[in-house]
Amino acid sequence: PDITTASEKRDIKSIKAIKSLENNKSRGQDALRAELFKMNPEFAADTLVPLLVNIWEKAELLKDWTLGTIVGIPKKGNLADQ
């Protein structure tokens, strides 16, 4: 019988998700790259999961998480025509 608790299953899924992050992708406003989390996925999960569970339970996002930066990427051709 599977006696894995819900918390353990969540941690296993979190670690698997962290390990599956793609390398060499642009980082977000926090300037943290996926490679940083992948160096120690267990520590990353131990740090991130309680934070995310707390946000989920309160149904409240951190103010910084509601902000974003939009960068226009021009298509090929003359940039003056954009």
mmCIF file of N, CA and C in Angstrom:
data_model
loop_
_atom_site.group_PDB
_atom_site.id
_atom_site.type_symbol
_atom_site.label_atom_id
_atom_site.label_comp_id
_atom_site.label_asym_id
_atom_site.label_seq_id
_atom_site.Cartn_x
_atom_site.Cartn_y
_atom_site.Cartn_z
ATOM 1 N N PRO A 1 0.826 -1.203 0.000
ATOM 2 C CA PRO A 1 0.000 0.000 0.000
ATOM 3 C C PRO A 1 0.866 1.260 0.000
ATOM 4 N N ASP A 2 0.355 2.274 -0.671
ATOM 5 C CA ASP A 2 1.055 3.557 -0.741
ATOM 6 C C ASP A 2 0.709 4.371 0.501
ATOM 7 N N ILE A 3 1.714 4.622 1.344
ATOM 8 C CA ILE A 3 1.476 5.376 2.573
ATOM 9 C C ILE A 3 2.098 6.777 2.490
ATOM 10 N N THR A 4 2.312 7.246 1.273
ATOM 11 C CA THR A 4 2.866 8.583 1.082
ATOM 12 C C THR A 4 1.802 9.610 1.454
ATOM 13 N N THR A 5 2.179 10.561 2.280
ATOM 14 C CA THR A 5 1.226 11.590 2.690
ATOM 15 C C THR A 5 1.040 12.610 1.575
ATOM 16 N N ALA A 6 -0.010 13.401 1.688
ATOM 17 C CA ALA A 6 -0.277 14.447 0.698
ATOM 18 C C ALA A 6 0.879 15.434 0.640
ATOM 19 N N SER A 7 1.451 15.753 1.795
ATOM 20 C CA SER A 7 2.574 16.676 1.856
ATOM 21 C C SER A 7 3.791 16.109 1.124
ATOM 22 N N GLU A 8 4.053 14.829 1.335
ATOM 23 C CA GLU A 8 5.188 14.184 0.658
ATOM 24 C C GLU A 8 4.967 14.140 -0.851
ATOM 25 N N LYS A 9 3.744 13.854 -1.274
ATOM 26 C CA LYS A 9 3.425 13.833 -2.711
ATOM 27 C C LYS A 9 3.632 15.212 -3.312
ATOM 28 N N ARG A 10 3.211 16.250 -2.576
ATOM 29 C CA ARG A 10 3.378 17.619 -3.054
ATOM 30 C C ARG A 10 4.865 17.942 -3.191
ATOM 31 N N ASP A 11 5.659 17.526 -2.208
ATOM 32 C CA ASP A 11 7.089 17.795 -2.254
ATOM 33 C C ASP A 11 7.749 17.059 -3.416
ATOM 34 N N ILE A 12 7.348 15.816 -3.651
ATOM 35 C CA ILE A 12 7.899 15.039 -4.762
ATOM 36 C C ILE A 12 7.556 15.708 -6.090
ATOM 37 N N LYS A 13 6.313 16.144 -6.238
ATOM 38 C CA LYS A 13 5.899 16.825 -7.472
ATOM 39 C C LYS A 13 6.640 18.140 -7.637
ATOM 40 N N SER A 14 6.843 18.865 -6.550
ATOM 41 C CA SER A 14 7.554 20.142 -6.617
ATOM 42 C C SER A 14 8.996 19.940 -7.049
ATOM 43 N N ILE A 15 9.654 18.951 -6.475
ATOM 44 C CA ILE A 15 11.050 18.664 -6.826
ATOM 45 C C ILE A 15 11.139 18.249 -8.291
ATOM 46 N N LYS A 16 10.208 17.423 -8.732
ATOM 47 C CA LYS A 16 10.195 16.989 -10.137
ATOM 48 C C LYS A 16 9.989 18.190 -11.058
ATOM 49 N N ALA A 17 9.098 19.103 -10.686
ATOM 50 C CA ALA A 17 8.850 20.295 -11.507
ATOM 51 C C ALA A 17 10.093 21.184 -11.564
ATOM 52 N N ILE A 18 10.775 21.339 -10.444
ATOM 53 C CA ILE A 18 11.983 22.160 -10.408
ATOM 54 C C ILE A 18 13.063 21.540 -11.286
ATOM 55 N N LYS A 19 13.212 20.234 -11.200
ATOM 56 C CA LYS A 19 14.222 19.550 -12.023
ATOM 57 C C LYS A 19 13.922 19.660 -13.508
ATOM 58 N N SER A 20 12.660 19.823 -13.872
ATOM 59 C CA SER A 20 12.286 19.879 -15.288
ATOM 60 C C SER A 20 12.363 21.287 -15.875
ATOM 61 N N LEU A 21 12.703 22.281 -15.064
ATOM 62 C CA LEU A 21 12.843 23.645 -15.583
ATOM 63 C C LEU A 21 13.912 23.682 -16.667
ATOM 64 N N GLU A 22 13.695 24.490 -17.686
ATOM 65 C CA GLU A 22 14.662 24.589 -18.784
ATOM 66 C C GLU A 22 15.773 25.563 -18.428
ATOM 67 N N ASN A 23 16.987 25.180 -18.782
ATOM 68 C CA ASN A 23 18.148 26.047 -18.571
ATOM 69 C C ASN A 23 18.223 27.121 -19.656
ATOM 70 N N ASN A 24 19.005 28.147 -19.383
ATOM 71 C CA ASN A 24 19.313 29.208 -20.349
ATOM 72 C C ASN A 24 18.083 29.970 -20.824
ATOM 73 N N LYS A 25 17.093 30.093 -19.994
ATOM 74 C CA LYS A 25 15.919 30.907 -20.308
ATOM 75 C C LYS A 25 16.069 32.242 -19.604
ATOM 76 N N SER A 26 15.414 33.259 -20.138
ATOM 77 C CA SER A 26 15.539 34.567 -19.503
ATOM 78 C C SER A 26 14.915 34.521 -18.117
ATOM 79 N N ARG A 27 15.520 35.242 -17.232
ATOM 80 C CA ARG A 27 15.040 35.250 -15.847
ATOM 81 C C ARG A 27 13.974 36.326 -15.692
ATOM 82 N N GLY A 28 13.238 36.223 -14.621
ATOM 83 C CA GLY A 28 12.189 37.189 -14.361
ATOM 84 C C GLY A 28 12.721 38.404 -13.627
ATOM 85 N N GLN A 29 11.812 39.199 -13.077
ATOM 86 C CA GLN A 29 12.212 40.408 -12.373
ATOM 87 C C GLN A 29 13.005 40.105 -11.107
ATOM 88 N N ASP A 30 12.889 38.897 -10.599
ATOM 89 C CA ASP A 30 13.663 38.523 -9.413
ATOM 90 C C ASP A 30 15.115 38.197 -9.749
ATOM 91 N N ALA A 31 15.438 38.106 -11.027
ATOM 92 C CA ALA A 31 16.787 37.836 -11.530
ATOM 93 C C ALA A 31 17.302 36.459 -11.120
ATOM 94 N N LEU A 32 16.404 35.541 -10.809
ATOM 95 C CA LEU A 32 16.808 34.187 -10.429
ATOM 96 C C LEU A 32 16.620 33.253 -11.620
ATOM 97 N N ARG A 33 17.671 32.561 -11.970
ATOM 98 C CA ARG A 33 17.632 31.623 -13.091
ATOM 99 C C ARG A 33 17.208 30.233 -12.620
ATOM 100 N N ALA A 34 16.676 29.452 -13.541
ATOM 101 C CA ALA A 34 16.270 28.081 -13.238
ATOM 102 C C ALA A 34 17.449 27.267 -12.727
ATOM 103 N N GLU A 35 18.639 27.542 -13.252
ATOM 104 C CA GLU A 35 19.826 26.787 -12.848
ATOM 105 C C GLU A 35 20.072 26.903 -11.337
ATOM 106 N N LEU A 36 19.743 28.043 -10.766
ATOM 107 C CA LEU A 36 19.920 28.238 -9.328
ATOM 108 C C LEU A 36 19.056 27.253 -8.538
ATOM 109 N N PHE A 37 17.811 27.128 -8.936
ATOM 110 C CA PHE A 37 16.893 26.218 -8.246
ATOM 111 C C PHE A 37 17.285 24.764 -8.476
ATOM 112 N N LYS A 38 17.783 24.461 -9.670
ATOM 113 C CA LYS A 38 18.139 23.088 -10.024
ATOM 114 C C LYS A 38 19.412 22.618 -9.329
ATOM 115 N N MET A 39 20.198 23.548 -8.791
ATOM 116 C CA MET A 39 21.407 23.163 -8.064
ATOM 117 C C MET A 39 21.059 22.365 -6.807
ATOM 118 N N ASN A 40 19.937 22.720 -6.187
ATOM 119 C CA ASN A 40 19.491 22.018 -4.984
ATOM 120 C C ASN A 40 17.960 22.042 -4.976
ATOM 121 N N PRO A 41 17.326 21.173 -5.774
ATOM 122 C CA PRO A 41 15.865 21.214 -5.898
ATOM 123 C C PRO A 41 15.129 20.930 -4.592
ATOM 124 N N GLU A 42 15.722 20.136 -3.722
ATOM 125 C CA GLU A 42 15.074 19.846 -2.442
ATOM 126 C C GLU A 42 14.996 21.112 -1.590
ATOM 127 N N PHE A 43 16.096 21.864 -1.535
ATOM 128 C CA PHE A 43 16.102 23.120 -0.777
ATOM 129 C C PHE A 43 15.135 24.122 -1.404
ATOM 130 N N ALA A 44 15.138 24.204 -2.739
ATOM 131 C CA ALA A 44 14.227 25.124 -3.431
ATOM 132 C C ALA A 44 12.773 24.780 -3.112
ATOM 133 N N ALA A 45 12.454 23.492 -3.140
ATOM 134 C CA ALA A 45 11.083 23.075 -2.831
ATOM 135 C C ALA A 45 10.733 23.379 -1.381
ATOM 136 N N ASP A 46 11.672 23.117 -0.471
ATOM 137 C CA ASP A 46 11.426 23.409 0.949
ATOM 138 C C ASP A 46 11.186 24.892 1.180
ATOM 139 N N THR A 47 11.789 25.725 0.355
ATOM 140 C CA THR A 47 11.641 27.174 0.489
ATOM 141 C C THR A 47 10.383 27.680 -0.204
ATOM 142 N N LEU A 48 10.138 27.194 -1.418
ATOM 143 C CA LEU A 48 9.043 27.728 -2.230
ATOM 144 C C LEU A 48 7.672 27.163 -1.875
ATOM 145 N N VAL A 49 7.601 25.879 -1.564
ATOM 146 C CA VAL A 49 6.296 25.251 -1.329
ATOM 147 C C VAL A 49 5.531 25.915 -0.184
ATOM 148 N N PRO A 50 6.143 26.149 0.986
ATOM 149 C CA PRO A 50 5.376 26.821 2.053
ATOM 150 C C PRO A 50 4.899 28.215 1.649
ATOM 151 N N LEU A 51 5.726 28.933 0.908
ATOM 152 C CA LEU A 51 5.329 30.260 0.433
ATOM 153 C C LEU A 51 4.120 30.163 -0.489
ATOM 154 N N LEU A 52 4.178 29.241 -1.438
ATOM 155 C CA LEU A 52 3.081 29.092 -2.394
ATOM 156 C C LEU A 52 1.814 28.549 -1.737
ATOM 157 N N VAL A 53 1.959 27.648 -0.781
ATOM 158 C CA VAL A 53 0.791 27.120 -0.055
ATOM 159 C C VAL A 53 0.119 28.259 0.728
ATOM 160 N N ASN A 54 0.936 29.093 1.356
ATOM 161 C CA ASN A 54 0.404 30.239 2.106
ATOM 162 C C ASN A 54 -0.366 31.181 1.180
ATOM 163 N N ILE A 55 0.191 31.459 0.023
ATOM 164 C CA ILE A 55 -0.482 32.334 -0.948
ATOM 165 C C ILE A 55 -1.787 31.694 -1.403
ATOM 166 N N TRP A 56 -1.755 30.390 -1.660
ATOM 167 C CA TRP A 56 -2.959 29.680 -2.106
ATOM 168 C C TRP A 56 -4.054 29.742 -1.038
ATOM 169 N N GLU A 57 -3.674 29.497 0.204
ATOM 170 C CA GLU A 57 -4.666 29.476 1.283
ATOM 171 C C GLU A 57 -5.259 30.854 1.547
ATOM 172 N N LYS A 58 -4.448 31.893 1.442
ATOM 173 C CA LYS A 58 -4.938 33.253 1.665
ATOM 174 C C LYS A 58 -5.626 33.828 0.428
ATOM 175 N N ALA A 59 -5.417 33.188 -0.724
ATOM 176 C CA ALA A 59 -5.948 33.661 -2.006
ATOM 177 C C ALA A 59 -5.522 35.109 -2.262
ATOM 178 N N GLU A 60 -4.271 35.384 -1.954
ATOM 179 C CA GLU A 60 -3.725 36.735 -2.068
ATOM 180 C C GLU A 60 -2.328 36.685 -2.672
ATOM 181 N N LEU A 61 -2.109 37.395 -3.773
ATOM 182 C CA LEU A 61 -0.782 37.470 -4.377
ATOM 183 C C LEU A 61 0.028 38.589 -3.743
ATOM 184 N N LEU A 62 1.331 38.391 -3.701
ATOM 185 C CA LEU A 62 2.210 39.477 -3.288
ATOM 186 C C LEU A 62 2.111 40.593 -4.320
ATOM 187 N N LYS A 63 2.188 41.835 -3.890
ATOM 188 C CA LYS A 63 2.020 42.959 -4.811
ATOM 189 C C LYS A 63 3.023 42.891 -5.961
ATOM 190 N N ASP A 64 4.269 42.540 -5.656
ATOM 191 C CA ASP A 64 5.291 42.466 -6.692
ATOM 192 C C ASP A 64 4.953 41.430 -7.757
ATOM 193 N N TRP A 65 4.192 40.422 -7.399
ATOM 194 C CA TRP A 65 3.857 39.365 -8.348
ATOM 195 C C TRP A 65 2.757 39.791 -9.313
ATOM 196 N N THR A 66 2.152 40.924 -9.069
ATOM 197 C CA THR A 66 1.108 41.406 -9.967
ATOM 198 C C THR A 66 1.657 42.394 -10.984
ATOM 199 N N LEU A 67 2.948 42.706 -10.879
ATOM 200 C CA LEU A 67 3.581 43.641 -11.799
ATOM 201 C C LEU A 67 4.359 42.871 -12.856
ATOM 202 N N GLY A 68 4.485 43.455 -14.023
ATOM 203 C CA GLY A 68 5.251 42.813 -15.083
ATOM 204 C C GLY A 68 5.854 43.855 -15.998
ATOM 205 N N THR A 69 6.780 43.430 -16.782
ATOM 206 C CA THR A 69 7.408 44.297 -17.767
ATOM 207 C C THR A 69 7.150 43.706 -19.135
ATOM 208 N N ILE A 70 6.602 44.505 -20.019
ATOM 209 C CA ILE A 70 6.334 44.055 -21.381
ATOM 210 C C ILE A 70 7.384 44.675 -22.288
ATOM 211 N N VAL A 71 8.055 43.814 -23.027
ATOM 212 C CA VAL A 71 9.101 44.270 -23.930
ATOM 213 C C VAL A 71 8.685 43.896 -25.345
ATOM 214 N N GLY A 72 8.605 44.900 -26.202
ATOM 215 C CA GLY A 72 8.269 44.649 -27.593
ATOM 216 C C GLY A 72 9.469 44.083 -28.336
ATOM 217 N N ILE A 73 9.248 43.032 -29.095
ATOM 218 C CA ILE A 73 10.310 42.433 -29.898
ATOM 219 C C ILE A 73 9.958 42.685 -31.350
ATOM 220 N N PRO A 74 10.753 43.523 -32.017
ATOM 221 C CA PRO A 74 10.424 43.856 -33.405
ATOM 222 C C PRO A 74 10.592 42.658 -34.337
ATOM 223 N N LYS A 75 9.776 42.653 -35.360
ATOM 224 C CA LYS A 75 9.893 41.602 -36.381
ATOM 225 C C LYS A 75 11.061 41.961 -37.292
ATOM 226 N N LYS A 76 11.424 41.033 -38.156
ATOM 227 C CA LYS A 76 12.504 41.282 -39.092
ATOM 228 C C LYS A 76 12.127 42.438 -40.003
ATOM 229 N N GLY A 77 13.127 43.139 -40.461
ATOM 230 C CA GLY A 77 12.885 44.240 -41.384
ATOM 231 C C GLY A 77 13.374 45.542 -40.794
ATOM 232 N N ASN A 78 12.955 46.615 -41.378
ATOM 233 C CA ASN A 78 13.366 47.951 -40.965
ATOM 234 C C ASN A 78 12.674 48.311 -39.661
ATOM 235 N N LEU A 79 13.455 48.601 -38.617
ATOM 236 C CA LEU A 79 12.872 48.939 -37.317
ATOM 237 C C LEU A 79 12.075 50.235 -37.353
ATOM 238 N N ALA A 80 12.399 51.105 -38.294
ATOM 239 C CA ALA A 80 11.669 52.372 -38.415
ATOM 240 C C ALA A 80 10.222 52.136 -38.853
ATOM 241 N N ASP A 81 9.957 51.012 -39.517
ATOM 242 C CA ASP A 81 8.611 50.712 -39.994
ATOM 243 C C ASP A 81 7.721 50.141 -38.898
ATOM 244 N N GLN A 82 8.265 49.849 -37.761
ATOM 245 C CA GLN A 82 7.516 49.200 -36.686
ATOM 246 C C GLN A 82 6.598 50.149 -36.002
#
